[in-house]
Short mmCIF file of C-alpha atoms in Angstrom, two decimals:
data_model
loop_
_atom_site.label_atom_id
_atom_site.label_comp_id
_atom_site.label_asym_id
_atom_site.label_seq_id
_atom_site.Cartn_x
_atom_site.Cartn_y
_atom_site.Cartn_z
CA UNK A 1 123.31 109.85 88.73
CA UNK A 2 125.12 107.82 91.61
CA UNK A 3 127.93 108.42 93.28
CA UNK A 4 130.01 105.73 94.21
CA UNK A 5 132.99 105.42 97.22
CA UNK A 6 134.49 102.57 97.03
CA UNK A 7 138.66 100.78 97.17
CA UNK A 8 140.08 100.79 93.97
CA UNK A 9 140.56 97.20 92.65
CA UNK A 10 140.60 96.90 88.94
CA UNK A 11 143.12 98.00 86.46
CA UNK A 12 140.60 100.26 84.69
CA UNK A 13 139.93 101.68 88.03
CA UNK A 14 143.63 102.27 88.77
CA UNK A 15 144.31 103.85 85.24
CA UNK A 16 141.48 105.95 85.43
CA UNK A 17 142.66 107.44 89.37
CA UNK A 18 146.13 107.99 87.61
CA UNK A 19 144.80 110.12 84.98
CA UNK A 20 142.33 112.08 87.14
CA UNK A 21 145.74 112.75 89.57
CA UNK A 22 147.76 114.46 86.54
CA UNK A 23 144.28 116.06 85.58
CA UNK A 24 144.01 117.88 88.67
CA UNK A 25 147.24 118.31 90.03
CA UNK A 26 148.91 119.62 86.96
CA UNK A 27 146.29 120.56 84.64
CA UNK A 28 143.69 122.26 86.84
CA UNK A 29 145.67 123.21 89.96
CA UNK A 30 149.17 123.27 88.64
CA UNK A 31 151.15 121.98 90.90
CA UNK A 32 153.40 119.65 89.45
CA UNK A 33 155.11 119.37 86.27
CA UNK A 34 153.21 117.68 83.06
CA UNK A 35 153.97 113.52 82.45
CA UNK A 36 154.13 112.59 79.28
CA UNK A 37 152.31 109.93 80.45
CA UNK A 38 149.57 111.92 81.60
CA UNK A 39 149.49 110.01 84.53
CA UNK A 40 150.69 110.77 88.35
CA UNK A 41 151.73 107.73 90.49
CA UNK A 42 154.49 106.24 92.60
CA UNK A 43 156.25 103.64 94.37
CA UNK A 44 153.82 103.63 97.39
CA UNK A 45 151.19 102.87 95.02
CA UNK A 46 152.71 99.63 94.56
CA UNK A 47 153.10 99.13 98.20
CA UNK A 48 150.71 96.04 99.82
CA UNK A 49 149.46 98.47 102.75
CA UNK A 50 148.70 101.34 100.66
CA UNK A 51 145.07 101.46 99.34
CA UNK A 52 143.40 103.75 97.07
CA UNK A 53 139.88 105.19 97.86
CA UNK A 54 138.42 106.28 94.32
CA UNK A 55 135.09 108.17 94.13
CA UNK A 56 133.13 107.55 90.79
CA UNK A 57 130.54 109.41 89.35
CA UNK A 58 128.48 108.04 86.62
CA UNK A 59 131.16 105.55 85.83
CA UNK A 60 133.78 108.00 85.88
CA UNK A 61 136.57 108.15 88.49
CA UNK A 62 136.52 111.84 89.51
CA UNK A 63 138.71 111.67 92.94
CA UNK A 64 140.93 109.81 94.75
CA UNK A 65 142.23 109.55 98.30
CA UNK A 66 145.53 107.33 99.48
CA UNK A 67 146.40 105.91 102.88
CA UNK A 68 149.54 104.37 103.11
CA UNK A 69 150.21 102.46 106.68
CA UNK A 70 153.60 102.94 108.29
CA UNK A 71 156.38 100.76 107.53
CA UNK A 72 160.17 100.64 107.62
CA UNK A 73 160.12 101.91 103.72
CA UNK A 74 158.15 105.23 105.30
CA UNK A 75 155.02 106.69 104.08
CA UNK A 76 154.86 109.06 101.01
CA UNK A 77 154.05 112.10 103.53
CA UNK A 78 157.77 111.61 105.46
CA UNK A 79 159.37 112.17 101.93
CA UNK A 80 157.74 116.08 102.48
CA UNK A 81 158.54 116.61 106.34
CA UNK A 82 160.04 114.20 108.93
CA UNK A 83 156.84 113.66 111.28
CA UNK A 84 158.60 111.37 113.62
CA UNK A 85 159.19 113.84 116.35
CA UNK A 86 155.90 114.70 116.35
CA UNK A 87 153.97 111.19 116.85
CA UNK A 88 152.96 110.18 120.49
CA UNK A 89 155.09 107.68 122.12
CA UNK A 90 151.87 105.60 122.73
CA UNK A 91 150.42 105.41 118.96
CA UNK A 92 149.66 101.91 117.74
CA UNK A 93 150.01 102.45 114.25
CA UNK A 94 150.19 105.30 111.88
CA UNK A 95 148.91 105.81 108.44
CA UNK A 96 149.49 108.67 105.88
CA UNK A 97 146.99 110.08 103.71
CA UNK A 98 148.13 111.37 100.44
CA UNK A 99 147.10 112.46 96.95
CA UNK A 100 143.76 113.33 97.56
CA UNK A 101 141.97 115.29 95.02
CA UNK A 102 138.66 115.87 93.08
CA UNK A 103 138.10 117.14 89.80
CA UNK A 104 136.86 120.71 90.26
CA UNK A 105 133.58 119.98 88.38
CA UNK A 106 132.83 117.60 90.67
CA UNK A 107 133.81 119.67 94.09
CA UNK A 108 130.42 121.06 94.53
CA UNK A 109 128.27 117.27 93.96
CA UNK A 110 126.57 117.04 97.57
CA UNK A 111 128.42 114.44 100.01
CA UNK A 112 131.10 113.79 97.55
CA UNK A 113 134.34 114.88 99.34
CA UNK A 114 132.58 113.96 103.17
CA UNK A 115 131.62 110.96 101.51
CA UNK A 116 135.13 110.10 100.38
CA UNK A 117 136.80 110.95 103.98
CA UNK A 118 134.45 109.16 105.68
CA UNK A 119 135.65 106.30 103.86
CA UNK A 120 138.85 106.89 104.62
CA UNK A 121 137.96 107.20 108.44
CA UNK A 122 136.54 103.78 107.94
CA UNK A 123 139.43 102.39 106.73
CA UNK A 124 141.97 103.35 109.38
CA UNK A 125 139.29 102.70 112.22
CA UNK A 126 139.55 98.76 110.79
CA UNK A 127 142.89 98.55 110.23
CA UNK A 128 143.27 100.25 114.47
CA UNK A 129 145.33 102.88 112.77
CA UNK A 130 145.67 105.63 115.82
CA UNK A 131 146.82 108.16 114.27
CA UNK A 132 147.07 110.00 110.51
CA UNK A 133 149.92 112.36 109.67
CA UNK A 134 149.15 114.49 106.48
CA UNK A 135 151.51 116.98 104.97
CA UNK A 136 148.65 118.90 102.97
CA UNK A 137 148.19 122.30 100.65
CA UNK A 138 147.63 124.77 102.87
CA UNK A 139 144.51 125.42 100.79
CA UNK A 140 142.77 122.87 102.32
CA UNK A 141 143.58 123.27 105.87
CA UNK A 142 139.83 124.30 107.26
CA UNK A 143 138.70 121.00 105.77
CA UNK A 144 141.12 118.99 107.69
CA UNK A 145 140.71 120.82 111.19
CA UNK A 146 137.04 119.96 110.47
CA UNK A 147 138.28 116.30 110.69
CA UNK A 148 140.26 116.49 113.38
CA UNK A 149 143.72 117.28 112.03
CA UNK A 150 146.39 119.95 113.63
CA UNK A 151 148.68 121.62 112.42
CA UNK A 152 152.22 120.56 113.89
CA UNK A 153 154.35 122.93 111.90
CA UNK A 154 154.47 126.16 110.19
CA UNK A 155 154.24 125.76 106.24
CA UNK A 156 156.84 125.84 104.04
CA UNK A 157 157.84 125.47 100.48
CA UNK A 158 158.76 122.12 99.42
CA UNK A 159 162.46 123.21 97.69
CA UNK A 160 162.01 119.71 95.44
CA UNK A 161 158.38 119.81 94.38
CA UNK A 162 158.51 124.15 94.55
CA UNK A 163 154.97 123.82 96.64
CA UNK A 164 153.65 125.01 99.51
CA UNK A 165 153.47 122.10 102.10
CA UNK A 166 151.29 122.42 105.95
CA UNK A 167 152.43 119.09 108.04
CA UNK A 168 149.19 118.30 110.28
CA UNK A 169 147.93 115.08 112.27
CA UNK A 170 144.88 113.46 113.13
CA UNK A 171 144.80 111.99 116.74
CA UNK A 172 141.68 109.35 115.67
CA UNK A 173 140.41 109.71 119.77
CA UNK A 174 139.83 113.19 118.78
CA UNK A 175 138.20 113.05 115.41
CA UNK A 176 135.12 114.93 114.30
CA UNK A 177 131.81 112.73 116.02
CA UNK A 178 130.16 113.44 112.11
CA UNK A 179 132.88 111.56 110.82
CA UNK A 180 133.13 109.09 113.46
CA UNK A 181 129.34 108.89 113.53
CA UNK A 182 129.25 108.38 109.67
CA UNK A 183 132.33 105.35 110.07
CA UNK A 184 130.14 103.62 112.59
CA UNK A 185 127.28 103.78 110.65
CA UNK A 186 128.80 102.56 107.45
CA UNK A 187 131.46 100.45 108.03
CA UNK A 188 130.73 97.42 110.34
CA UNK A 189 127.13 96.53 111.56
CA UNK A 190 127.64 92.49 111.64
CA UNK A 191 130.50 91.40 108.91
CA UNK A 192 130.18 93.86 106.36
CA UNK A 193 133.43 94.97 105.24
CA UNK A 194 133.07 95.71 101.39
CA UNK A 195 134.53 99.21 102.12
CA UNK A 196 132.05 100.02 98.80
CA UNK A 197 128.76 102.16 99.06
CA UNK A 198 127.24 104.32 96.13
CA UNK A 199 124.48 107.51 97.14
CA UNK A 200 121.53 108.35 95.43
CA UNK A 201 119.87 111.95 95.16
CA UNK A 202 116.51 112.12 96.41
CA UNK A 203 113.76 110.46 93.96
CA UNK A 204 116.69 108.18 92.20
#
């Protein structure tokens, strides 16, 4: 079966990322409080310079990762920490990234989650973000120094949410040459910019 990377447009796309959120972050990982809804969202979903990079497998939306680009409203990740004193005087624009998860059945599917960040990656690179602030589980911190991202604060417990929180940011001059390589390649040979590519196993 394919994998797919790709923006989410449609409204079953949307519904199905919303679902897969509460699925992970409350019923596998437990971090948040049930919906009744069974759904996790908010306002910066809604916002026009957020965007939503789903990954699909067999149909199914199984992950999800959200960039939000700076604006005078903030970015989901400054309702966590304030990351303002900790942004270079000479970035051009900043981005978040938020809410990024995969179901746990689906963590081990080859290239899934580097296939999903690279996405990402080429996302900022062609909106000129220069640089990505990320306030992250401390869980996953390995994976985002293998990015690029530092850590710019100790951790601490989030007295709202009752989680763990690790503030980091990605400097995008200093971001891993695999997933720089892997952007180039990609993202933008002539006009392509469908920001939509699916992966095949061997023989498929």
């Amino acid at each position: 079966m394919s994998v797919r990377v790709k923006i989410a447009q449609t409204a079953e796309e949307i519904h199905q990322l919303f679902h897969a959120r509460h699925e992970i972050f409350v019923e596998e990982e437990g971090y948040f409080k049930p919906n009744p809804s069974g759904r996790i969202f908010d306002r910066f979903d809604a916002f026009p310079l957020t965007v939503n990079i789903i990954a699909m497998f067999d149909q199914e939306v199984v992950g999800g990762l959200r960039i939000t680009e700076f604006s005078k409203v903030g970015t989901p990740s400054e309702h966590l920490f304030d990351f303002r004193p900790h942004i270079p005087a000479d970035s051009s624009k900043v981005a978040a990234a938020s809410m990024f998860c995969i179901k746990k059945r689906y963590r081990k599917v080859p290239r899934l989650i580097f296939m999903l960040l690279s996405m990402g990656v080429c996302w900022v690179i062609s909106r000129n973000v220069s640089h990505v602030i990320a306030a992250i589980n401390p869980l996953v911190e390995n994976m985002m120094k293998g990015m690029g991202f530092k850590r710019i604060h100790p951790s601490f417990i989030n007295k709202e949410l009752g989680i763990e929180v690790l503030p980091m940011l990605l400097d995008l001059k200093e971001i891993s040459p695999k997933f720089y390589e892997m952007a180039r390649f990609q993202g933008f040979h002539g006009k392509l910019r469908t920001f939509e590519r699916e992966f095949f196993k061997a023989g498929e």
